[in-house]
Coordinates of C-alpha atoms (C1' of nucleotides) and ligand atoms in Angstrom, one line a residue:
Chain A
M1 CA -5.5 -4.7 0.8
F2 CA -6.6 -2.2 -1.8
S3 CA -5.3 1.3 -2.4
K4 CA -7.4 4.2 -1.2
A5 CA -8.0 5.0 -4.9
C6 CA -9.4 1.6 -5.4
E7 CA -11.6 1.8 -2.4
Y8 CA -13.1 5.1 -3.6
G9 CA -13.4 3.7 -7.1
I10 CA -15.4 0.7 -5.9
K11 CA -17.7 2.7 -3.6
A12 CA -18.2 5.4 -6.3
S13 CA -19.1 2.7 -8.9
I14 CA -21.6 1.2 -6.6
F15 CA -23.3 4.5 -5.9
I16 CA -23.3 5.4 -9.6
A17 CA -24.9 2.0 -10.4
L18 CA -27.5 2.5 -7.7
S19 CA -28.4 6.0 -9.1
S20 CA -28.4 4.7 -12.7
Y21 CA -31.1 2.2 -11.7
K22 CA -33.1 5.1 -10.4
G23 CA -32.5 6.9 -13.7
V24 CA -30.6 9.8 -12.2
R25 CA -27.2 11.0 -13.1
V26 CA -24.9 11.8 -10.3
S27 CA -22.3 14.6 -10.0
L28 CA -18.8 14.4 -8.6
K29 CA -19.9 16.4 -5.7
G30 CA -22.8 14.1 -5.0
I31 CA -20.6 11.0 -5.2
A32 CA -17.9 12.4 -2.9
K33 CA -20.5 13.3 -0.4
E34 CA -22.2 9.9 -0.5
I35 CA -19.0 7.9 -0.2
N36 CA -17.2 10.4 2.0
S37 CA -14.2 10.8 -0.2
P38 CA -12.1 13.9 -1.1
E39 CA -13.7 15.5 -4.1
A40 CA -10.7 16.3 -6.3
F41 CA -9.0 13.0 -5.8
T42 CA -12.3 11.2 -6.5
A43 CA -12.5 13.1 -9.8
K44 CA -9.2 11.6 -10.9
I45 CA -10.3 8.1 -10.1
L46 CA -13.6 8.6 -11.9
Q47 CA -11.7 9.8 -15.0
D48 CA -9.7 6.6 -14.8
L49 CA -12.9 4.6 -14.7
V50 CA -14.3 6.5 -17.6
R51 CA -11.2 5.8 -19.7
H52 CA -11.5 2.1 -18.8
D53 CA -15.1 2.1 -19.8
V54 CA -16.4 1.1 -16.4
I55 CA -18.6 4.2 -16.1
N56 CA -19.8 7.0 -18.5
S57 CA -19.4 10.7 -18.0
I58 CA -21.5 13.5 -19.4
K59 CA -20.0 16.9 -19.4
G60 CA -21.8 20.2 -18.9
A61 CA -24.8 21.3 -17.0
H62 CA -27.0 18.4 -16.0
G63 CA -24.0 16.2 -16.7
G64 CA -22.5 13.7 -14.3
F65 CA -21.7 10.0 -14.2
E66 CA -23.8 7.0 -15.0
I67 CA -23.7 3.4 -16.0
E68 CA -25.9 2.0 -18.7
K69 CA -28.5 0.0 -16.8
T70 CA -28.2 -3.1 -18.9
L71 CA -24.5 -3.3 -18.2
I72 CA -24.5 -2.9 -14.4
S73 CA -24.9 -6.6 -13.8
S74 CA -22.0 -7.5 -16.1
I75 CA -19.5 -5.1 -14.4
K76 CA -17.4 -7.1 -12.0
L77 CA -15.3 -5.8 -9.1
S78 CA -12.3 -7.2 -10.9
H79 CA -12.9 -4.7 -13.7
I80 CA -12.7 -1.8 -11.3
V81 CA -9.7 -3.1 -9.4
N82 CA -7.9 -3.8 -12.6
A83 CA -8.6 -0.4 -13.9
I84 CA -7.2 1.3 -10.8
D85 CA -4.7 -1.0 -9.1
G86 CA -3.8 -3.2 -12.1
D87 CA -3.5 -6.9 -11.7
S88 CA -0.6 -7.1 -9.2
I89 CA -2.9 -8.5 -6.6
Y90 CA -3.4 -11.6 -8.7
S91 CA -0.3 -11.9 -10.7
G92 CA 2.5 -10.5 -8.5
C93 CA 4.5 -12.5 -6.0
G94 CA 3.3 -12.0 -2.4
L95 CA 6.9 -11.6 -1.2
G96 CA 7.9 -9.3 -4.0
L97 CA 10.0 -11.6 -6.2
D98 CA 10.2 -10.3 -9.7
T99 CA 7.6 -12.7 -10.9
C100 CA 5.3 -15.3 -9.3
D101 CA 6.6 -18.4 -11.0
E102 CA 5.6 -21.9 -10.2
D103 CA 9.1 -23.1 -11.1
H104 CA 10.8 -20.5 -8.9
P105 CA 8.4 -20.0 -6.1
C106 CA 8.9 -17.8 -3.0
P107 CA 8.6 -19.5 0.4
V108 CA 4.9 -18.6 0.7
H109 CA 3.9 -19.2 -2.9
H110 CA 1.8 -22.4 -2.4
K111 CA 0.2 -21.1 0.7
F112 CA -0.6 -17.7 -0.8
K113 CA -1.8 -19.1 -4.1
S114 CA -5.1 -20.4 -2.8
V115 CA -5.9 -17.2 -0.9
R116 CA -5.1 -15.1 -3.9
E117 CA -7.2 -17.3 -6.1
E118 CA -10.1 -17.1 -3.8
L119 CA -9.8 -13.3 -3.8
K120 CA -9.6 -13.3 -7.6
F121 CA -12.6 -15.6 -7.9
M122 CA -14.5 -13.3 -5.6
L123 CA -13.7 -10.2 -7.5
E124 CA -14.5 -11.8 -10.8
N125 CA -17.8 -13.1 -9.6
T126 CA -19.2 -10.1 -7.8
N127 CA -21.0 -7.7 -9.9
L128 CA -22.2 -4.1 -9.3
E129 CA -25.8 -5.1 -9.4
E130 CA -25.8 -7.2 -6.3
L131 CA -23.7 -4.6 -4.4
A132 CA -26.0 -1.8 -5.4
L133 CA -29.1 -3.8 -4.4
N134 CA -27.6 -4.4 -1.0
I135 CA -27.2 -0.7 -0.5
K136 CA -30.7 -0.1 -1.7
S137 CA -32.1 -2.6 0.8
G138 CA -30.2 -1.1 3.6
A139 CA -28.2 -4.3 4.1
S140 CA -24.9 -2.5 3.6
F141 CA -23.4 1.0 3.7
L142 CA -21.0 3.2 1.8
K143 CA -19.7 5.3 4.6
M144 CA -18.7 5.6 8.3
Chain B
M1 CA -0.9 -7.3 -0.4
F2 CA 1.9 -6.6 2.1
S3 CA 4.1 -3.6 2.4
K4 CA 7.7 -3.8 1.2
A5 CA 8.8 -3.6 4.8
C6 CA 6.7 -6.7 5.6
E7 CA 8.0 -8.6 2.6
Y8 CA 11.6 -7.9 3.6
G9 CA 10.7 -8.8 7.2
I10 CA 9.3 -12.2 6.2
K11 CA 12.2 -13.1 4.0
A12 CA 14.7 -11.9 6.5
S13 CA 13.1 -14.0 9.2
I14 CA 13.1 -17.1 7.1
F15 CA 16.8 -16.6 6.3
I16 CA 17.7 -16.0 9.9
A17 CA 15.7 -19.1 10.9
L18 CA 17.6 -21.1 8.3
S19 CA 20.9 -19.9 9.5
S20 CA 20.0 -20.4 13.2
Y21 CA 19.3 -24.0 12.4
K22 CA 22.9 -24.2 11.0
G23 CA 24.1 -22.5 14.2
V24 CA 25.4 -19.5 12.4
R25 CA 24.5 -15.9 13.3
V26 CA 23.9 -13.7 10.3
S27 CA 24.8 -10.0 9.8
L28 CA 22.6 -7.3 8.3
K29 CA 24.9 -7.3 5.3
G30 CA 24.5 -11.0 4.8
I31 CA 20.7 -10.8 5.1
A32 CA 20.3 -7.9 2.7
K33 CA 22.4 -9.7 0.2
E34 CA 20.5 -13.0 0.6
I35 CA 17.1 -11.5 0.3
N36 CA 18.1 -8.7 -2.2
S37 CA 16.9 -5.8 0.0
P38 CA 18.3 -2.4 0.7
E39 CA 20.6 -2.7 3.7
A40 CA 19.7 0.4 5.7
F41 CA 16.0 -0.1 5.3
T42 CA 16.3 -3.7 6.2
A43 CA 18.1 -2.7 9.4
K44 CA 15.1 -0.7 10.5
I45 CA 12.8 -3.6 9.9
L46 CA 15.1 -6.0 11.8
Q47 CA 15.1 -3.5 14.7
D48 CA 11.4 -3.7 14.7
L49 CA 11.3 -7.5 14.7
V50 CA 13.8 -7.4 17.6
R51 CA 11.6 -5.1 19.6
H52 CA 8.7 -7.4 18.9
D53 CA 10.7 -10.4 20.1
V54 CA 10.5 -12.2 16.8
I55 CA 14.3 -12.3 16.4
N56 CA 17.3 -11.7 18.6
S57 CA 20.2 -9.3 17.9
I58 CA 23.7 -9.4 19.3
K59 CA 25.8 -6.3 19.0
G60 CA 29.5 -6.0 18.5
A61 CA 32.0 -8.1 16.6
H62 CA 30.7 -11.5 15.8
G63 CA 27.3 -10.2 16.5
G64 CA 24.3 -10.5 14.2
F65 CA 20.8 -11.8 14.2
E66 CA 19.5 -15.2 15.2
I67 CA 16.4 -17.0 16.5
E68 CA 16.5 -19.5 19.2
K69 CA 16.3 -22.9 17.6
T70 CA 13.6 -24.2 19.8
L71 CA 11.4 -21.2 19.0
I72 CA 11.5 -21.3 15.2
S73 CA 8.6 -23.7 14.8
S74 CA 6.4 -21.6 17.0
I75 CA 7.0 -18.3 15.2
K76 CA 4.1 -17.8 12.8
L77 CA 3.9 -15.5 9.8
S78 CA 1.2 -13.7 11.6
H79 CA 3.7 -12.6 14.3
I80 CA 5.9 -11.0 11.7
V81 CA 3.1 -9.4 9.8
N82 CA 1.6 -8.0 13.0
A83 CA 4.9 -6.6 14.1
I84 CA 5.4 -4.7 10.9
D85 CA 2.1 -4.0 9.3
G86 CA -0.2 -4.3 12.3
D87 CA -3.5 -6.1 12.1
S88 CA -5.3 -3.9 9.6
I89 CA -5.2 -6.8 7.1
Y90 CA -7.5 -8.8 9.3
S91 CA -9.5 -6.2 11.3
G92 CA -9.8 -3.3 8.9
C93 CA -12.6 -2.8 6.4
G94 CA -11.7 -3.7 2.9
L95 CA -13.4 -0.6 1.6
G96 CA -11.9 1.7 4.2
L97 CA -15.0 2.2 6.5
D98 CA -13.9 3.4 9.9
T99 CA -14.4 -0.1 11.3
C100 CA -15.3 -3.4 9.9
D101 CA -18.6 -4.0 11.7
E102 CA -21.0 -6.9 11.1
D103 CA -23.9 -4.5 12.0
H104 CA -22.8 -1.8 9.7
P105 CA -21.1 -3.7 6.8
C106 CA -19.7 -2.2 3.7
P107 CA -20.9 -3.6 0.4
V108 CA -18.2 -6.2 0.1
H109 CA -18.1 -7.2 3.8
H110 CA -19.6 -10.6 3.5
K111 CA -17.6 -11.5 0.4
F112 CA -14.4 -10.2 1.8
K113 CA -14.8 -11.8 5.1
S114 CA -14.1 -15.3 4.0
V115 CA -11.0 -14.3 2.0
R116 CA -9.6 -12.4 4.9
E117 CA -10.2 -15.2 7.2
E118 CA -8.5 -17.6 4.9
L119 CA -5.6 -15.3 4.8
K120 CA -5.6 -14.9 8.6
F121 CA -5.8 -18.7 9.0
M122 CA -2.9 -19.2 6.7
L123 CA -0.7 -16.6 8.4
E124 CA -1.5 -18.0 11.8
N125 CA -0.8 -21.6 10.7
T126 CA 2.4 -21.1 8.8
N127 CA 5.6 -21.2 10.9
L128 CA 9.1 -20.3 10.1
E129 CA 10.3 -23.8 10.4
E130 CA 8.5 -25.1 7.4
L131 CA 9.4 -22.1 5.3
A132 CA 13.0 -22.4 6.2
L133 CA 13.1 -26.1 5.4
N134 CA 11.6 -25.4 2.0
I135 CA 14.4 -23.0 1.3
K136 CA 16.9 -25.5 2.5
S137 CA 15.6 -28.3 0.3
G138 CA 15.7 -26.0 -2.7
A139 CA 11.9 -26.1 -3.0
S140 CA 11.6 -22.3 -2.7
F141 CA 13.7 -19.2 -3.1
L142 CA 14.3 -15.9 -1.4
K143 CA 15.2 -13.7 -4.4
M144 CA 14.8 -13.0 -8.1
Chain C
dT1 C1' -26.2 34.3 -26.5
dT2 C1' -25.0 34.5 -22.0
dT3 C1' -24.7 32.1 -17.8
dA4 C1' -24.5 28.4 -14.8
dA5 C1' -23.3 23.7 -14.0
dT6 C1' -20.5 20.4 -15.0
dT7 C1' -16.3 17.2 -16.3
dC8 C1' -11.3 17.3 -17.8
dG9 C1' -6.6 17.9 -17.2
dG10 C1' -2.4 20.0 -15.7
dA11 C1' 0.3 21.7 -11.9
dT12 C1' 1.2 21.5 -7.3
dA13 C1' 1.2 20.2 -2.3
dA14 C1' 0.9 17.0 1.7
dT15 C1' 1.5 12.6 3.5
dT16 C1' 3.2 8.0 3.7
dT17 C1' 6.3 4.6 2.4
dT18 C1' 10.7 3.4 1.1
dA19 C1' 15.5 4.2 1.2
dT20 C1' 20.0 6.3 2.6
dC21 C1' 23.6 8.3 5.5
dC22 C1' 26.1 9.1 9.5
dT23 C1' 27.3 8.7 14.3
dA24 C1' 26.9 6.3 18.7
dT25 C1' 27.2 2.1 21.2
dT26 C1' 28.4 -2.5 22.1
dT27 C1' 31.4 -6.5 21.9
dT28 C1' 35.2 -9.4 20.5
dT29 C1' 39.8 -10.0 19.6
dA30 C1' 44.5 -8.8 18.8
Chain D
dT1 C1' 43.7 -1.1 25.9
dA2 C1' 43.1 -0.2 21.1
dA3 C1' 41.1 -1.5 16.9
dA4 C1' 37.7 -3.8 14.3
dA5 C1' 33.1 -5.5 13.6
dA6 C1' 28.6 -5.3 14.5
dT7 C1' 23.8 -3.4 15.7
dA8 C1' 21.0 1.0 17.2
dG9 C1' 19.1 5.0 16.2
dG10 C1' 18.5 9.8 14.6
dA11 C1' 18.3 12.8 10.6
dT12 C1' 17.4 13.2 6.0
dA13 C1' 16.2 12.2 1.2
dA14 C1' 13.6 10.0 -2.6
dA15 C1' 9.6 8.0 -4.4
dA16 C1' 4.9 6.8 -4.4
dT17 C1' 0.4 7.7 -2.9
dT18 C1' -3.1 10.7 -1.6
dA19 C1' -5.0 15.1 -1.9
dT20 C1' -5.9 20.1 -3.6
dC21 C1' -6.3 24.0 -6.8
dC22 C1' -7.4 26.2 -10.8
dG23 C1' -8.4 27.2 -15.5
dA24 C1' -10.2 25.0 -19.9
dA25 C1' -13.8 22.7 -22.3
dT26 C1' -18.5 21.3 -22.8
dT27 C1' -23.4 21.4 -22.3
dA28 C1' -28.1 22.7 -20.9
dA29 C1' -31.1 26.2 -19.8
dA30 C1' -32.5 30.9 -19.1
Ligands
FES201 S1 6.4 -16.8 -6.2 FE1 5.8 -15.6 -4.5 S2 3.6 -15.8 -4.6 FE2 4.3 -17.0 -6.2
FES202 S1 -17.3 -3.5 6.8 FE1 -16.0 -3.5 5.1 S2 -15.1 -5.4 5.2 FE2 -16.3 -5.5 7.0

DNA sequence: TTTAATTCGGATAATTTTATCCTATTTTTA
DNA sequence: TAAAAATAGGATAAAATTATCCGAATTAAA
């Protein structure tokens, strides 16, 4: 469904959010360990998220990644997915036609539309706060 | 959402179904032209679909691909997707955990589950007949 | 002011997906 | 029986994605 990059990006963001609530800044190394992802590749993805203002980075000793506490609840999964994979999941044609166009639909257009819109709605209505809290409470997990 | 291979596979199957209703066998060349796909790559995918008994192939002059008329309505999108992309869309974890496990869920598990199940339901309840008829009536299109 | 701990960014490599090419095989028809 | 029209399948190439490596820049602390 999502690219590896996007999967790592989502998991990293959740962990950063969780740590930010605790007031601790996390390093690339710590993130990669926690979400079980390749370190250097994860670095690229985090850079991307920084550029898209999803997370903040602080260079140098005692540096790391964080998210401003007050913003965590307003960051939606859709922001992360958009930053990394773009909007093709929502806007592109499920069968690869040049554009998804109501007036020139592919054979699965009407059937796919509702699924895609449910996905879109879900991504736009799920924020990092709730995901982080579920990790905190032990209701969900970031690896294995 | 789907791989290119899967997109081509779905479109090819629809076109083969449509042709089979008309009683004409279609060649690789004809298919690739109709669905705007690379010929040799499409050939590989069609071979796959033949091996998985989704379509039939007839070698030699006047050969080509076809689907037994009586079977068209019983072939579901899920058969095609499964043959080409496998079942990872349904069964795999959306965030790439080793397994999607209710007892060890990833942070998005519960939110994703319903989307994935709607997708699964849609694929399992959409057959080639209806898709082919929509092409026939001009209600949907296979390229551009 | 030096050192250590970091992120940043460019270059490169490995893997997977997508695509192409060419030959073999099968089948119909002339 | 020979030729032509097809699919089958192996080998290879191109492109995209995933992953690694290393030096540069930045910052805090000793
Ligand atoms: S045209 Fe294919 S999904 Fe809309
Ligand atoms: S555990 Fe991730 S989707 Fe079920």
